[in-house]
PDB file of C-alpha atoms in Angstrom:
ATOM      1  CA  UNK A 285      12.439   9.488  -8.468  1.00 97.00           C
ATOM      2  CA  UNK A 286       8.765   9.791  -7.596  1.00 98.00           C
ATOM      3  CA  UNK A 287       6.746   8.867  -4.519  1.00 98.00           C
ATOM      4  CA  UNK A 288       3.282   7.398  -3.933  1.00 98.00           C
ATOM      5  CA  UNK A 289       1.612   6.006  -0.848  1.00 98.00           C
ATOM      6  CA  UNK A 290       0.040   2.571  -1.252  1.00 98.00           C
ATOM      7  CA  UNK A 291      -2.528   1.118   1.157  1.00 98.00           C
ATOM      8  CA  UNK A 292      -3.280  -2.578   0.835  1.00 97.00           C
ATOM      9  CA  UNK A 293      -4.305  -3.820   4.250  1.00 94.00           C
ATOM     10  CA  UNK A 294      -1.689  -4.779   6.849  1.00 92.00           C
ATOM     11  CA  UNK A 295       1.428  -2.810   5.981  1.00 92.00           C
ATOM     12  CA  UNK A 296       3.920  -5.528   6.974  1.00 92.00           C
ATOM     13  CA  UNK A 297       3.168  -7.715   3.981  1.00 94.00           C
ATOM     14  CA  UNK A 298       2.500  -4.793   1.648  1.00 96.00           C
ATOM     15  CA  UNK A 299       5.928  -3.326   2.385  1.00 96.00           C
ATOM     16  CA  UNK A 300       7.642  -6.712   2.011  1.00 95.00           C
ATOM     17  CA  UNK A 301       5.934  -7.219  -1.374  1.00 96.00           C
ATOM     18  CA  UNK A 302       6.402  -3.717  -2.785  1.00 97.00           C
ATOM     19  CA  UNK A 303      10.105  -3.545  -2.051  1.00 96.00           C
ATOM     20  CA  UNK A 304      10.675  -6.608  -4.283  1.00 95.00           C
ATOM     21  CA  UNK A 305       9.234  -4.888  -7.355  1.00 97.00           C
ATOM     22  CA  UNK A 306      11.524  -3.768 -10.168  1.00 96.00           C
ATOM     23  CA  UNK A 307      11.937   0.001 -10.089  1.00 97.00           C
ATOM     24  CA  UNK A 308      11.149   0.439  -6.386  1.00 98.00           C
ATOM     25  CA  UNK A 309      13.998   2.341  -4.742  1.00 98.00           C
ATOM     26  CA  UNK A 310      12.834   2.709  -1.122  1.00 98.00           C
ATOM     27  CA  UNK A 311       9.846   1.922   1.058  1.00 98.00           C
ATOM     28  CA  UNK A 312       8.693   3.142   4.454  1.00 98.00           C
ATOM     29  CA  UNK A 313       5.796   1.809   6.499  1.00 97.00           C
ATOM     30  CA  UNK A 314       3.421   4.530   7.596  1.00 95.00           C
ATOM     31  CA  UNK A 315      -0.069   5.949   7.712  1.00 93.00           C
ATOM     32  CA  UNK A 316      -1.831   8.197   5.213  1.00 94.00           C
ATOM     33  CA  UNK A 317      -4.743  10.623   5.201  1.00 93.00           C
ATOM     34  CA  UNK A 318      -5.647  10.733   8.859  1.00 89.00           C
ATOM     35  CA  UNK A 319      -7.108  13.550  10.879  1.00 84.00           C
ATOM     36  CA  UNK A 320      -4.284  14.273  13.343  1.00 75.00           C
ATOM     37  CA  UNK A 321      -0.802  15.589  12.535  1.00 70.00           C
ATOM     38  CA  UNK A 322       0.943  12.855  14.515  1.00 69.00           C
ATOM     39  CA  UNK A 323       0.905   9.116  14.992  1.00 65.00           C
ATOM     40  CA  UNK A 324      -1.407   7.843  17.730  1.00 64.00           C
ATOM     41  CA  UNK A 325      -2.631   4.435  18.801  1.00 64.00           C
ATOM     42  CA  UNK A 326      -6.172   5.263  17.675  1.00 67.00           C
ATOM     43  CA  UNK A 327      -5.106   5.829  14.037  1.00 73.00           C
ATOM     44  CA  UNK A 328      -7.364   8.921  13.814  1.00 83.00           C
ATOM     45  CA  UNK A 329      -8.706   7.970  10.376  1.00 87.00           C
ATOM     46  CA  UNK A 330      -5.361   6.934   8.923  1.00 92.00           C
ATOM     47  CA  UNK A 331      -4.915   4.059   6.476  1.00 94.00           C
ATOM     48  CA  UNK A 332      -1.889   1.820   6.901  1.00 95.00           C
ATOM     49  CA  UNK A 333       0.287   2.436   3.847  1.00 97.00           C
ATOM     50  CA  UNK A 334       3.716   2.103   2.353  1.00 98.00           C
ATOM     51  CA  UNK A 335       5.523   5.212   1.179  1.00 98.00           C
ATOM     52  CA  UNK A 336       7.006   4.018  -2.104  1.00 98.00           C
ATOM     53  CA  UNK A 337       9.779   5.836  -3.931  1.00 98.00           C
ATOM     54  CA  UNK A 338      10.281   4.514  -7.440  1.00 98.00           C
ATOM     55  CA  UNK A 339      11.994   5.153 -10.748  1.00 98.00           C
ATOM     56  CA  UNK A 340       9.271   6.219 -13.236  1.00 98.00           C
ATOM     57  CA  UNK A 341      11.486   5.095 -16.128  1.00 97.00           C
ATOM     58  CA  UNK A 342      11.154   1.514 -14.840  1.00 98.00           C
ATOM     59  CA  UNK A 343       7.815   1.462 -13.030  1.00 98.00           C
ATOM     60  CA  UNK A 344       4.576   3.333 -13.772  1.00 98.00           C
ATOM     61  CA  UNK A 345       1.516   4.002 -11.654  1.00 98.00           C
ATOM     62  CA  UNK A 346      -0.352   1.549 -13.887  1.00 98.00           C
ATOM     63  CA  UNK A 347       2.299  -1.065 -13.073  1.00 98.00           C
ATOM     64  CA  UNK A 348       1.935  -0.326  -9.368  1.00 98.00           C
ATOM     65  CA  UNK A 349      -1.847  -0.648  -9.604  1.00 98.00           C
ATOM     66  CA  UNK A 350      -1.484  -4.013 -11.347  1.00 97.00           C
ATOM     67  CA  UNK A 351       0.864  -5.206  -8.604  1.00 97.00           C
ATOM     68  CA  UNK A 352      -1.449  -3.881  -5.884  1.00 97.00           C
ATOM     69  CA  UNK A 353      -4.383  -5.753  -7.385  1.00 97.00           C
ATOM     70  CA  UNK A 354      -2.331  -8.962  -7.153  1.00 96.00           C
ATOM     71  CA  UNK A 355      -2.180  -8.723  -3.356  1.00 96.00           C
ATOM     72  CA  UNK A 356      -5.558  -7.246  -2.390  1.00 97.00           C
ATOM     73  CA  UNK A 357      -9.228  -7.958  -2.769  1.00 97.00           C
ATOM     74  CA  UNK A 358     -10.115  -4.746  -4.641  1.00 97.00           C
ATOM     75  CA  UNK A 359     -13.828  -5.134  -3.832  1.00 98.00           C
ATOM     76  CA  UNK A 360     -13.415  -5.348  -0.069  1.00 97.00           C
ATOM     77  CA  UNK A 361     -14.213  -2.293   2.021  1.00 97.00           C
ATOM     78  CA  UNK A 362     -12.078  -1.799   5.138  1.00 96.00           C
ATOM     79  CA  UNK A 363     -10.914  -5.422   5.151  1.00 96.00           C
ATOM     80  CA  UNK A 364      -8.022  -7.442   3.767  1.00 96.00           C
ATOM     81  CA  UNK A 365      -7.567 -11.001   4.932  1.00 92.00           C
ATOM     82  CA  UNK A 366      -8.390 -11.234   8.635  1.00 92.00           C
ATOM     83  CA  UNK A 367      -7.675  -7.542   9.242  1.00 93.00           C
ATOM     84  CA  UNK A 368     -10.801  -5.405   9.516  1.00 95.00           C
ATOM     85  CA  UNK A 369     -11.424  -1.725  10.056  1.00 95.00           C
ATOM     86  CA  UNK A 370     -10.871   1.561   8.237  1.00 94.00           C
ATOM     87  CA  UNK A 371      -7.121   1.478   8.831  1.00 94.00           C
ATOM     88  CA  UNK A 372      -6.978  -1.563   6.505  1.00 96.00           C
ATOM     89  CA  UNK A 373      -8.721   0.126   3.576  1.00 96.00           C
ATOM     90  CA  UNK A 374      -7.027   0.042   0.205  1.00 98.00           C
ATOM     91  CA  UNK A 375      -5.885   2.997  -1.794  1.00 97.00           C
ATOM     92  CA  UNK A 376      -3.231   4.945  -3.568  1.00 98.00           C
ATOM     93  CA  UNK A 377      -2.432   8.476  -2.442  1.00 98.00           C
ATOM     94  CA  UNK A 378      -0.170  11.027  -4.058  1.00 98.00           C
ATOM     95  CA  UNK A 379       0.743  14.681  -4.126  1.00 97.00           C
ATOM     96  CA  UNK A 380       0.950  14.529  -7.934  1.00 98.00           C
ATOM     97  CA  UNK A 381      -2.273  14.890  -9.920  1.00 98.00           C
ATOM     98  CA  UNK A 382      -0.754  12.843 -12.761  1.00 98.00           C
ATOM     99  CA  UNK A 383      -0.376   9.831 -10.463  1.00 98.00           C
ATOM    100  CA  UNK A 384      -4.010  10.060  -9.410  1.00 98.00           C
ATOM    101  CA  UNK A 385      -5.209  10.476 -12.996  1.00 98.00           C
ATOM    102  CA  UNK A 386      -3.281   7.374 -14.075  1.00 98.00           C
ATOM    103  CA  UNK A 387      -4.636   5.332 -11.129  1.00 98.00           C
ATOM    104  CA  UNK A 388      -8.190   6.458 -11.876  1.00 98.00           C
ATOM    105  CA  UNK A 389      -7.723   5.565 -15.535  1.00 98.00           C
ATOM    106  CA  UNK A 390      -6.501   2.099 -14.530  1.00 98.00           C
ATOM    107  CA  UNK A 391      -9.693   1.540 -12.520  1.00 98.00           C
ATOM    108  CA  UNK A 392     -12.051   3.088 -15.073  1.00 98.00           C
ATOM    109  CA  UNK A 393     -10.684   0.800 -17.803  1.00 97.00           C
ATOM    110  CA  UNK A 394     -11.491  -2.359 -15.856  1.00 97.00           C
ATOM    111  CA  UNK A 395     -14.721  -4.238 -16.606  1.00 97.00           C
ATOM    112  CA  UNK A 396     -15.352  -4.541 -12.844  1.00 97.00           C
ATOM    113  CA  UNK A 397     -14.829  -0.810 -12.164  1.00 96.00           C
ATOM    114  CA  UNK A 398     -18.215  -0.353 -10.458  1.00 96.00           C
ATOM    115  CA  UNK A 399     -17.290  -2.859  -7.753  1.00 97.00           C
ATOM    116  CA  UNK A 400     -13.784  -1.559  -6.981  1.00 98.00           C
ATOM    117  CA  UNK A 401     -13.369  -0.109  -3.485  1.00 97.00           C
ATOM    118  CA  UNK A 402      -9.798   1.185  -3.834  1.00 98.00           C
ATOM    119  CA  UNK A 403      -9.420   4.850  -2.855  1.00 97.00           C
ATOM    120  CA  UNK A 404      -7.546   7.151  -5.228  1.00 98.00           C
ATOM    121  CA  UNK A 405      -7.033  10.412  -3.369  1.00 98.00           C
ATOM    122  CA  UNK A 406      -4.608  13.259  -2.914  1.00 98.00           C
ATOM    123  CA  UNK A 407      -2.237  12.742  -0.010  1.00 97.00           C
ATOM    124  CA  UNK A 408      -3.410  14.987   2.817  1.00 94.00           C
ATOM    125  CA  UNK A 409      -0.872  13.891   5.391  1.00 92.00           C
ATOM    126  CA  UNK A 410       1.517  11.081   6.200  1.00 94.00           C
ATOM    127  CA  UNK A 411       3.269   9.865   9.321  1.00 92.00           C
ATOM    128  CA  UNK A 412       5.860   7.081   9.416  1.00 94.00           C
ATOM    129  CA  UNK A 413       5.105   4.025  11.520  1.00 92.00           C
ATOM    130  CA  UNK A 414       7.178   3.212  14.590  1.00 89.00           C
ATOM    131  CA  UNK A 415      10.570   1.566  14.016  1.00 92.00           C
ATOM    132  CA  UNK A 416       9.196  -1.824  15.075  1.00 90.00           C
ATOM    133  CA  UNK A 417       6.926  -1.798  11.987  1.00 91.00           C
ATOM    134  CA  UNK A 418       9.622  -0.867   9.465  1.00 95.00           C
ATOM    135  CA  UNK A 419      10.605  -3.923   7.403  1.00 95.00           C
ATOM    136  CA  UNK A 420       8.806  -6.047   9.996  1.00 92.00           C
ATOM    137  CA  UNK A 421       8.799  -9.286   7.995  1.00 90.00           C
ATOM    138  CA  UNK A 422      12.561  -9.037   7.395  1.00 90.00           C
ATOM    139  CA  UNK A 423      13.120  -8.841  11.151  1.00 92.00           C
ATOM    140  CA  UNK A 424      10.364 -11.303  12.120  1.00 90.00           C
ATOM    141  CA  UNK A 425       9.635 -13.658   9.194  1.00 87.00           C
ATOM    142  CA  UNK A 426       7.360 -15.734  11.409  1.00 86.00           C
ATOM    143  CA  UNK A 427       4.904 -12.823  11.408  1.00 84.00           C
ATOM    144  CA  UNK A 428       3.951 -13.739   7.823  1.00 83.00           C
ATOM    145  CA  UNK A 429       1.163 -15.789   9.395  1.00 82.00           C
ATOM    146  CA  UNK A 430      -0.577 -12.493  10.270  1.00 79.00           C
ATOM    147  CA  UNK A 431      -0.531 -11.239   6.681  1.00 86.00           C
ATOM    148  CA  UNK A 432      -3.042 -11.703   3.887  1.00 89.00           C
ATOM    149  CA  UNK A 433      -0.135 -11.931   1.439  1.00 90.00           C
ATOM    150  CA  UNK A 434       1.328 -15.397   0.916  1.00 87.00           C
ATOM    151  CA  UNK A 435       4.998 -16.260   1.241  1.00 86.00           C
ATOM    152  CA  UNK A 436       4.939 -17.251  -2.457  1.00 89.00           C
ATOM    153  CA  UNK A 437       3.632 -13.826  -3.450  1.00 88.00           C
ATOM    154  CA  UNK A 438       6.352 -12.136  -1.380  1.00 87.00           C
ATOM    155  CA  UNK A 439       8.988 -14.060  -3.335  1.00 87.00           C
ATOM    156  CA  UNK A 440       7.371 -13.733  -6.761  1.00 88.00           C
ATOM    157  CA  UNK A 441       9.487 -10.802  -7.992  1.00 84.00           C
ATOM    158  CA  UNK A 442      12.755 -11.513  -6.182  1.00 74.00           C
TER     159      UNK A 442
END
């Protein structure tokens, strides 16, 4: 098992999408790479993300990057869908250098690499989101209307 932290805009839809992927074992909604050691309402520089634990024999970082690029606008800075602000930036964060190298290679091999605004950074810190945000779309499917990810995309890999 390995773990990465994936930011793709509003975490409700990102979590709902990622947990459908083959090889994903667990997900947790949270925040990555902020400036304070605890969760606060001001976000303190954090990006909304999904802590993703996966089986590397089934799913690679390159696979995860391909899936991420299906649900985000990789050129958008601090905005996905109607959500705007630094907490909605896109990125992949990890404590493993190999994960970051593979993600950077994925981007550098794309013909549009100069336009891509997806962060690839070491994980500095992580805090889980409040319980009400965990698996939010499972508990409140009507909230899909807030997400930039379509219902069809959420069901694509089921």
